[in-house]
XYZ file of C-alpha atoms in Angstrom:
653
model
C 99.407 130.149 39.886
C 98.603 131.575 43.349
C 95.127 132.663 42.186
C 94.455 129.218 40.777
C 95.511 127.526 44.019
C 93.403 130.006 45.976
C 90.290 129.199 43.930
C 90.847 125.483 44.495
C 91.222 126.030 48.226
C 87.965 128.029 48.262
C 86.300 125.068 46.598
C 87.828 122.800 49.241
C 86.498 125.049 52.018
C 82.960 124.721 50.591
C 83.385 120.954 50.829
C 84.216 121.087 54.554
C 81.628 123.627 55.699
C 79.144 121.215 57.196
C 79.039 121.118 61.025
C 81.819 119.134 62.666
C 79.438 117.197 64.908
C 77.593 115.841 61.856
C 80.867 114.591 60.374
C 81.703 112.888 63.653
C 78.332 111.202 64.047
C 78.259 110.071 60.428
C 81.500 108.190 60.996
C 80.615 106.405 64.224
C 81.367 102.701 64.463
C 80.353 99.825 66.653
C 83.124 100.452 69.149
C 81.751 103.860 70.224
C 79.605 104.496 73.283
C 77.298 107.531 73.473
C 76.830 109.397 76.741
C 73.060 110.003 76.802
C 73.263 113.032 79.098
C 75.902 115.002 77.204
C 75.536 113.509 73.737
C 79.305 112.918 73.723
C 80.745 110.016 71.770
C 83.244 108.021 73.838
C 85.792 106.760 71.295
C 87.327 103.385 72.079
C 89.560 103.694 68.999
C 90.882 107.023 67.727
C 88.906 108.789 65.002
C 91.644 109.689 62.555
C 89.378 111.636 60.221
C 87.453 113.994 62.518
C 87.761 117.763 61.994
C 89.704 117.447 58.720
C 89.072 117.404 54.968
C 89.602 113.706 54.320
C 87.017 110.974 54.834
C 89.606 108.194 55.230
C 93.333 107.772 55.635
C 95.467 106.248 52.900
C 95.923 103.082 54.918
C 92.418 102.062 55.977
C 90.450 101.346 52.779
C 89.610 97.712 52.058
C 86.995 95.581 50.288
C 84.232 96.673 52.696
C 84.559 100.218 51.305
C 83.963 99.190 47.657
C 81.418 101.502 46.033
C 81.893 104.314 48.545
C 82.866 107.837 47.549
C 85.917 108.906 49.533
C 88.211 111.889 49.984
C 91.927 111.296 50.583
C 94.714 113.747 51.426
C 98.401 113.004 51.241
C 101.691 113.200 49.398
C 102.375 111.882 45.891
C 104.618 108.847 46.346
C 104.737 107.315 42.823
C 103.518 108.021 39.303
C 103.192 105.019 36.964
C 102.778 105.024 33.175
C 99.963 107.622 33.050
C 97.747 104.912 34.556
C 97.851 105.458 38.308
C 99.583 107.273 41.144
C 100.256 106.234 44.720
C 99.108 108.573 47.486
C 100.791 108.368 50.912
C 99.963 109.678 54.353
C 101.034 108.761 57.876
C 98.799 105.654 57.801
C 99.755 103.969 54.543
C 99.459 103.988 50.751
C 96.495 104.004 48.364
C 96.589 103.446 44.613
C 94.699 106.117 42.643
C 93.477 105.107 39.159
C 93.613 107.947 36.632
C 90.761 108.432 34.148
C 91.678 107.382 30.612
C 88.821 109.048 28.734
C 88.886 112.539 27.228
C 86.725 114.049 29.977
C 89.330 113.172 32.587
C 92.287 114.519 30.623
C 92.848 117.547 32.872
C 92.725 115.498 36.066
C 95.120 112.933 34.613
C 97.527 115.643 33.452
C 97.362 117.383 36.845
C 98.410 114.288 38.815
C 100.962 113.129 36.237
C 102.742 116.471 36.052
C 102.666 117.320 39.760
C 106.122 116.837 41.301
C 106.529 113.891 43.658
C 105.922 114.801 47.325
C 103.360 117.420 46.312
C 100.420 117.639 48.705
C 97.262 116.420 46.985
C 93.564 115.998 47.726
C 91.759 113.306 45.716
C 88.072 112.444 45.587
C 86.893 109.252 43.987
C 85.145 105.903 44.280
C 86.596 102.785 45.847
C 86.729 99.888 43.381
C 88.085 96.354 43.549
C 91.390 95.689 41.847
C 91.204 93.443 38.774
C 91.733 89.725 39.526
C 95.394 88.901 39.833
C 96.414 92.512 40.459
C 95.904 92.495 44.227
C 98.955 93.497 46.235
C 99.205 91.542 49.518
C 102.185 93.684 50.586
C 99.997 96.804 50.702
C 97.515 97.362 53.494
C 95.081 98.629 50.856
C 96.122 96.041 48.276
C 92.591 94.729 47.629
C 91.254 98.014 46.306
C 92.068 101.176 44.398
C 90.322 104.535 44.083
C 88.948 105.717 40.738
C 89.780 109.430 40.747
C 86.989 111.900 39.972
C 88.470 115.148 41.319
C 91.949 116.185 42.412
C 93.585 119.298 43.807
C 97.282 120.018 44.174
C 97.189 121.815 47.511
C 100.911 122.589 47.410
C 103.493 121.556 44.789
C 106.898 120.342 45.948
C 110.293 121.496 44.711
C 113.090 119.020 43.999
C 114.154 117.535 47.332
C 117.701 116.678 48.503
C 116.698 113.013 48.848
C 113.773 110.722 48.076
C 111.295 109.934 50.840
C 111.914 106.204 50.750
C 113.384 104.040 53.498
C 115.459 102.151 50.922
C 117.282 105.328 49.860
C 120.585 105.659 51.727
C 121.352 109.110 53.094
C 123.934 110.358 55.543
C 122.854 111.176 59.068
C 124.070 114.758 58.574
C 121.732 115.156 55.581
C 118.846 113.587 57.481
C 119.329 116.021 60.352
C 119.758 119.034 58.081
C 116.392 118.276 56.439
C 114.742 116.695 59.457
C 111.241 117.799 58.410
C 111.667 115.597 55.328
C 113.244 112.702 57.201
C 110.255 112.618 59.559
C 108.052 111.713 56.565
C 109.800 108.337 56.271
C 107.879 105.261 57.370
C 110.480 104.372 60.017
C 110.496 107.813 61.646
C 106.699 107.918 61.561
C 106.599 104.527 63.277
C 109.167 105.498 65.905
C 107.547 108.786 66.897
C 104.018 107.377 66.953
C 105.079 104.370 69.041
C 106.780 106.747 71.452
C 103.586 108.794 71.731
C 101.472 105.714 72.408
C 103.825 104.430 75.095
C 103.936 107.793 76.877
C 100.136 107.963 76.852
C 99.888 104.471 78.341
C 102.425 105.437 81.001
C 100.309 108.453 81.922
C 97.230 106.250 82.148
C 98.991 103.760 84.387
C 100.447 106.354 86.733
C 97.609 108.882 86.928
C 94.437 106.864 86.336
C 95.413 103.576 87.963
C 97.790 104.648 90.746
C 96.957 108.224 91.655
C 100.135 109.984 90.581
C 100.102 113.765 90.041
C 101.698 115.202 86.894
C 103.682 118.270 88.008
C 105.832 120.467 85.776
C 109.056 121.684 87.373
C 111.204 124.674 86.330
C 113.949 124.464 83.722
C 115.567 127.671 85.000
C 117.249 126.850 88.302
C 120.606 127.389 90.038
C 123.877 125.543 89.755
C 124.200 122.791 92.340
C 127.078 120.422 93.149
C 127.483 116.895 91.851
C 126.635 115.132 88.623
C 127.190 116.148 85.014
C 128.028 119.632 83.741
C 125.096 122.001 83.584
C 124.254 124.643 80.988
C 124.269 128.188 82.313
C 121.733 130.804 81.222
C 122.484 134.528 81.668
C 120.131 136.773 83.620
C 119.793 140.558 83.619
C 121.361 140.720 87.071
C 125.097 141.401 86.659
C 127.193 138.276 87.186
C 124.226 136.051 88.021
C 123.212 133.029 85.978
C 120.506 130.428 85.906
C 121.373 126.796 85.326
C 119.414 124.244 83.319
C 118.858 121.280 85.668
C 120.219 117.919 84.566
C 117.115 116.385 86.174
C 114.233 117.516 88.420
C 115.891 115.711 91.353
C 115.646 118.464 93.968
C 112.178 119.570 92.870
C 110.772 116.044 93.123
C 112.121 115.738 96.665
C 110.654 119.124 97.568
C 107.299 117.965 96.206
C 107.420 115.008 98.610
C 108.018 117.438 101.478
C 105.082 119.458 100.144
C 102.741 116.480 100.426
C 102.501 115.563 96.712
C 103.208 111.994 97.721
C 103.052 110.535 94.204
C 104.668 112.690 91.525
C 105.623 112.050 87.940
C 106.630 114.122 84.958
C 107.734 113.562 81.375
C 110.657 115.883 81.991
C 113.108 117.680 79.740
C 116.634 117.392 81.119
C 119.940 118.979 80.108
C 123.610 118.072 80.293
C 126.406 120.159 78.834
C 128.147 117.320 77.059
C 128.414 116.105 73.490
C 126.120 113.538 71.918
C 126.755 109.823 71.693
C 124.502 107.139 70.211
C 122.709 106.813 73.577
C 122.820 110.422 74.842
C 122.578 114.054 73.763
C 122.623 117.469 75.509
C 118.836 117.606 75.903
C 116.850 114.480 76.603
C 113.624 113.213 78.147
C 113.022 111.288 81.348
C 109.913 109.713 82.801
C 110.574 111.110 86.263
C 108.888 109.494 89.287
C 108.964 110.012 93.057
C 106.947 108.488 95.917
C 106.684 108.974 99.663
C 106.685 106.119 102.200
C 108.212 103.657 99.738
C 111.166 101.287 99.699
C 113.343 99.913 96.912
C 111.100 96.923 96.216
C 108.055 99.190 95.946
C 109.728 101.309 93.257
C 110.786 98.198 91.355
C 107.282 96.719 91.359
C 105.843 100.063 90.196
C 108.235 100.298 87.221
C 107.701 96.667 86.228
C 103.949 97.237 86.158
C 104.392 100.516 84.265
C 106.474 98.892 81.538
C 104.225 95.856 81.302
C 101.161 98.114 80.921
C 102.730 100.390 78.274
C 104.691 97.704 76.388
C 103.840 97.530 72.634
C 101.596 94.538 71.916
C 103.528 93.643 68.772
C 106.664 93.048 70.873
C 105.059 90.213 72.808
C 104.179 90.032 76.516
C 106.552 91.346 79.151
C 107.125 88.965 82.045
C 107.628 90.343 85.534
C 109.240 90.517 88.018
C 112.584 91.308 86.436
C 115.662 89.454 87.735
C 117.878 91.227 90.288
C 121.691 91.229 90.381
C 124.102 92.911 92.773
C 126.656 95.404 91.507
C 129.440 93.123 92.768
C 128.090 90.152 90.800
C 127.599 92.241 87.659
C 131.202 93.443 87.763
C 132.584 89.996 88.600
C 130.619 88.046 85.965
C 130.143 90.623 83.197
C 132.804 93.283 83.808
C 130.311 96.177 83.817
C 127.387 97.500 85.855
C 124.925 97.173 82.952
C 125.351 93.588 81.753
C 123.825 92.306 78.545
C 122.319 89.006 79.679
C 121.085 87.943 76.254
C 124.214 85.792 75.893
C 126.558 83.892 78.215
C 130.352 84.146 77.842
C 130.629 85.128 81.513
C 133.876 86.014 83.243
C 135.334 83.082 85.198
C 137.831 83.205 88.057
C 140.746 80.893 87.176
C 143.169 82.133 89.833
C 143.440 78.696 91.434
C 144.297 77.112 88.069
C 147.250 79.422 87.414
C 148.505 80.042 90.940
C 151.335 77.555 90.439
C 152.186 78.705 86.904
C 155.748 79.956 86.435
C 154.583 83.147 84.783
C 156.094 86.409 85.986
C 153.061 88.597 85.179
C 150.731 86.163 86.968
C 152.873 85.974 90.080
C 153.251 89.773 90.170
C 149.482 90.171 89.993
C 148.797 87.604 92.711
C 151.298 89.250 95.059
C 149.195 92.433 95.129
C 145.932 93.082 97.037
C 142.878 91.911 95.059
C 145.170 90.257 92.497
C 143.536 87.538 90.401
C 143.399 85.798 87.038
C 140.132 85.970 85.088
C 139.031 84.343 81.843
C 136.235 84.220 79.293
C 135.575 81.332 76.949
C 134.599 82.013 73.330
C 132.719 78.961 71.994
C 133.915 78.026 68.462
C 136.047 81.158 68.519
C 138.924 79.511 66.654
C 136.701 79.142 63.595
C 135.717 82.811 63.350
C 138.394 84.901 65.092
C 141.766 85.097 63.376
C 145.125 86.210 64.726
C 144.568 89.790 63.561
C 141.240 89.901 65.436
C 142.864 88.768 68.652
C 145.732 91.239 68.245
C 143.377 94.188 67.666
C 141.287 93.248 70.721
C 144.436 93.026 72.847
C 145.427 96.513 71.687
C 141.927 97.791 72.437
C 141.959 96.908 76.136
C 145.616 97.867 76.472
C 144.787 101.352 75.247
C 141.606 101.720 77.284
C 142.557 100.091 80.575
C 146.316 99.440 80.389
C 145.427 95.771 80.853
C 147.198 92.873 79.130
C 145.118 89.986 77.807
C 146.541 86.624 76.744
C 144.563 84.511 74.216
C 144.685 80.717 74.157
C 143.391 78.989 71.022
C 142.348 75.341 71.277
C 142.428 73.955 67.757
C 139.989 71.425 66.352
C 142.489 68.605 66.968
C 142.896 69.603 70.620
C 146.322 71.278 70.404
C 146.871 74.598 72.200
C 148.226 77.760 70.575
C 149.398 80.431 72.993
C 152.315 82.761 73.654
C 152.326 81.274 77.160
C 153.724 78.105 75.549
C 155.555 75.706 77.829
C 154.346 77.450 80.990
C 150.940 75.831 80.493
C 151.634 72.404 81.961
C 149.336 69.472 81.365
C 147.873 69.900 84.837
C 147.187 73.614 84.259
C 145.512 72.809 80.949
C 143.262 70.197 82.522
C 142.291 72.591 85.303
C 141.500 75.363 82.820
C 139.331 72.967 80.798
C 137.388 72.047 83.932
C 136.965 75.641 85.162
C 136.025 77.207 81.803
C 134.255 74.260 80.159
C 136.398 74.841 77.048
C 136.216 72.428 74.110
C 138.143 71.921 70.890
C 137.720 74.960 68.633
C 137.256 77.401 71.538
C 139.349 80.410 72.522
C 140.133 81.373 76.120
C 141.049 84.981 76.957
C 143.068 85.437 80.174
C 143.523 88.675 82.122
C 145.755 88.910 85.172
C 145.760 91.868 87.542
C 143.666 93.787 90.057
C 140.136 92.407 90.211
C 138.231 95.413 88.847
C 140.776 96.094 86.126
C 140.842 92.484 84.872
C 137.053 92.165 84.957
C 136.459 95.515 83.224
C 138.870 94.607 80.419
C 137.267 91.198 79.857
C 133.804 92.781 80.055
C 134.760 95.090 77.192
C 136.174 92.155 75.216
C 133.021 90.130 75.866
C 130.955 92.747 74.013
C 133.615 93.198 71.333
C 133.689 89.444 70.669
C 129.890 89.371 70.392
C 129.983 92.126 67.759
C 132.706 90.391 65.750
C 130.915 87.050 65.818
C 127.711 88.763 64.674
C 129.657 90.304 61.788
C 130.448 86.688 60.822
C 126.725 85.851 60.775
C 126.535 84.218 64.229
C 123.372 85.086 66.165
C 124.886 85.947 69.551
C 122.427 88.572 70.827
C 118.825 87.955 69.835
C 117.513 91.293 68.462
C 113.950 90.227 69.316
C 114.789 89.557 72.986
C 114.256 92.143 75.716
C 116.248 91.179 78.810
C 115.463 93.482 81.719
C 117.589 93.395 84.860
C 117.703 95.283 88.160
C 121.240 96.030 89.376
C 121.382 96.897 93.097
C 123.810 97.454 95.989
C 125.991 99.993 94.231
C 128.751 101.706 96.194
C 127.542 105.008 97.635
C 130.810 106.784 96.823
C 133.649 106.305 94.326
C 137.186 107.740 94.260
C 137.498 110.828 92.098
C 139.240 110.220 88.787
C 141.625 113.140 89.267
C 142.246 112.483 92.977
C 141.723 108.962 94.315
C 142.089 110.236 97.902
C 138.785 112.136 97.643
C 135.288 110.723 97.134
C 132.393 111.665 94.891
C 128.834 110.386 94.705
C 128.444 107.269 92.585
C 124.880 108.386 91.732
C 124.060 111.757 93.298
C 124.586 113.251 96.781
C 120.963 112.692 97.850
C 121.150 108.881 97.690
C 120.550 107.149 101.013
C 123.137 104.679 102.373
C 122.260 101.038 102.884
C 120.907 100.747 106.425
C 123.304 97.883 107.174
C 126.276 100.151 106.374
C 125.271 103.252 108.350
C 128.163 102.990 110.819
C 130.677 102.785 107.979
C 129.455 106.155 106.723
C 131.307 107.818 109.583
C 134.353 105.521 109.710
C 135.017 104.187 106.181
C 132.584 105.805 103.692
C 134.299 104.223 100.669
C 132.869 100.852 101.749
C 129.254 102.031 102.135
C 126.680 100.496 99.806
C 123.805 102.655 98.614
C 120.065 102.244 98.225
C 120.520 102.928 94.547
C 119.127 100.741 91.752
C 119.541 100.737 87.976
C 117.229 99.211 85.400
C 119.165 97.625 82.535
C 117.760 96.479 79.192
C 119.921 94.495 76.754
C 123.119 95.948 78.164
C 121.970 99.584 78.334
C 120.974 101.509 81.429
C 117.447 102.779 80.815
C 116.629 103.899 84.335
C 118.176 104.767 87.641
C 116.924 105.808 91.027
C 117.329 105.516 94.746
C 115.805 105.871 98.152
C 116.709 109.413 99.261
C 118.233 110.869 102.392
C 115.266 112.434 104.193
C 117.139 113.479 107.355
C 118.668 116.968 107.123
C 121.564 116.262 109.504
C 122.567 113.131 107.592
C 122.351 115.005 104.284
C 124.551 117.801 105.613
C 127.122 115.292 106.889
C 127.378 113.645 103.466
C 127.737 116.975 101.660
C 130.104 118.635 104.091
C 132.280 115.877 105.543
C 132.333 113.202 102.828
C 131.957 115.104 99.562
C 133.544 118.364 100.786
C 130.871 120.425 99.022
C 129.738 123.972 99.785
C 126.516 123.244 101.698
C 125.280 126.818 101.206
C 124.446 125.925 97.590
C 121.868 123.445 98.916
C 120.645 125.399 101.939
C 117.099 125.452 100.540
C 116.987 121.637 100.450
C 118.580 121.200 103.870
C 116.052 123.598 105.390
C 113.190 121.775 103.678
C 114.376 118.416 105.017
C 114.100 119.914 108.520
C 110.425 120.672 107.867
C 108.902 117.227 108.257
C 110.249 115.409 105.201
C 108.714 111.936 104.740
C 110.855 108.960 103.700
C 110.818 108.950 99.910
C 112.450 107.507 96.820
C 112.089 107.481 93.087
C 113.484 106.713 89.684
C 113.907 108.241 86.239
C 113.501 106.237 83.045
C 115.460 107.400 80.005
C 112.599 107.603 77.524
C 114.764 108.180 74.439
C 117.014 105.216 75.183
C 114.087 102.924 76.037
C 112.247 103.656 72.781
C 115.442 103.301 70.725
C 116.007 99.786 72.079
C 112.377 98.806 71.507
C 112.433 99.866 67.831
C 115.905 98.366 67.309
C 117.692 101.626 66.550
C 121.414 101.998 67.372
C 120.963 105.696 68.226
C 118.442 107.760 70.192
C 118.511 110.307 67.352
C 116.137 107.991 65.476
C 113.421 108.380 68.130
C 113.725 112.143 68.744
C 111.880 114.446 66.352
C 114.565 117.136 66.237
C 117.813 115.777 67.723
C 121.247 117.300 68.140
C 124.368 116.083 66.353
C 127.300 114.460 68.115
C 128.751 117.925 68.772
C 125.481 119.117 70.246
C 124.498 121.133 67.166
C 121.175 121.494 65.381
C 122.193 121.077 61.745
C 118.773 122.209 60.513
C 118.768 125.685 62.118
C 122.552 125.901 62.680
C 122.190 126.333 66.454
C 124.003 127.358 68.556
C 124.695 130.594 66.706
C 126.389 133.911 67.347
C 124.594 136.680 69.249
C 125.337 140.336 68.612
C 127.010 142.572 71.190
C 123.838 144.628 71.387
C 121.772 141.570 72.302
C 124.316 140.539 74.941
C 124.522 143.963 76.568
C 121.406 143.564 78.823
C 123.036 140.436 80.276
C 126.322 142.200 81.094
C 128.266 139.757 78.911
C 131.122 140.479 76.549
C 132.460 137.863 74.161
C 135.930 137.867 72.643
C 136.043 135.992 69.343
C 139.338 134.257 68.643
C 140.354 133.759 64.993
C 140.042 130.151 63.923
C 137.824 129.204 66.866
C 134.741 128.522 64.764
C 132.615 125.450 65.305
C 131.803 124.529 61.748
C 130.629 120.942 61.550
C 130.954 118.829 58.458
C 130.468 115.205 57.677
C 128.238 112.614 59.218
C 127.479 113.216 62.925
C 128.421 109.792 64.195
C 129.699 109.129 67.710
């Protein structure tokens, strides 16, 4: 068998031995421009068939090619009744007609007996399909190719699943055989769209706006703040590298070095498990500029996205709306609001201030106590008692926050555990404030402002999901609602010690100029020059104007955050060396592409992703390393019985 395949490949090599430049010139089209001095062909559309054995892809043949002899390469997709086969490549499908006469018996047998997914080369003539047999669902549905020669370049063994989008397969199986999953039409579309968008971003930044693409190291040192970092052993005893969670310090150092417009498609690392929207290694479009303010960064990113936006998704209108952090929390209960639907949080404190309800009065007696509500239009029709009970338990478990539902029936009567405490006057006031109608549900939360809003913000999204499960179109999947969220707090109380502060974003974020005095007297009240870009309720980018004064940076690190400033001595020294004002942003490329293609997980837009435990199911990484291999790094590992990390089942978040 190997000799036979070798002879066929030698025959194939004879077919491709003509000079490459002749093949290129023979396939020129009207949208090419020749440079007379160099003889170069300037391609306005990509030549998909240069330098390879095929003359066309399996998705480009049409009626204008009828009568032409063509060569196609691809995978066997279907075999039908000894009459034809379907050949597939990255570009589409082509129907191959098998010869029915005795002279074509061997060719017919070869293609009929080859296993599906075998790699095949076919030569033949393009013919028109018989009248009535056209297939409008196929890109090449007007034609078919009458096979004259065929070669099985590599047969395929039986696969663990069929390469068809309609075939259901677990995510664990897809990731274990990722090289097969990538052959699917959806994965091909996702990865190619990602490539096109990145190329357009490079064009916009480098060619139109003078940015410099600079690669920064992935072996660095551990620095304070932010997510957990991976450590990498070195051959120096007790010393480790760290994989940076972003190029943040390097991009600032580049500004000090005079690279006043930097960008990078950067690999970043965080030592944390995967979720639908994150994994341990990910990609950012990382950007930094000198002599810029917040508005300048926002206009740059809006132009970048508008320029690189897929045409099939419709035009992108700019500028994007802007919302303060305080408004986002008050109206949506989160700092990344999904503005594709209403159901905003409403303050109804004044309506219930006189209510003889113990929990309400207790809440209002405390600082920042309030009563908040959201209205669910037609909720009584779709949400049953069990739905309301499960949602109450959800926010109770997450936030220790009680929520009281009020159902207004179709006849106007009210159903609520609050019962007689809702006087006629209170009911009228609630109707006015919330705009509630018959058939609606009102959810009330009483307590500290942030707690009540956060709980209702969670319920707002939960209600949307449950209504969509009932067939109600709450969030338009074809809508792309961008939003800038600004005026974040510069610092937040630590989760484990509310008396200490930590950076809300990172320790290099500059304070709002209006709040500079508060930095030294009441830092918890300082707003930052930080901004997030939100798309359909997901954060897809974040950035800030940076601290460019060394003394100010040292004050923040040492006196506010209580960090060891020696770990950042290199940056502090650099800021003393004539650092220009600068700022930047990082776009989460994986998350952005996932939203654009409508995928619920970034794993569908990454070629070789990690599972929810951070494992590579295909290669079984991470894996054990022998004691001999660890010895040069001065590391000893003690293996505890039963401490294995075997992963089974579907890697869902």
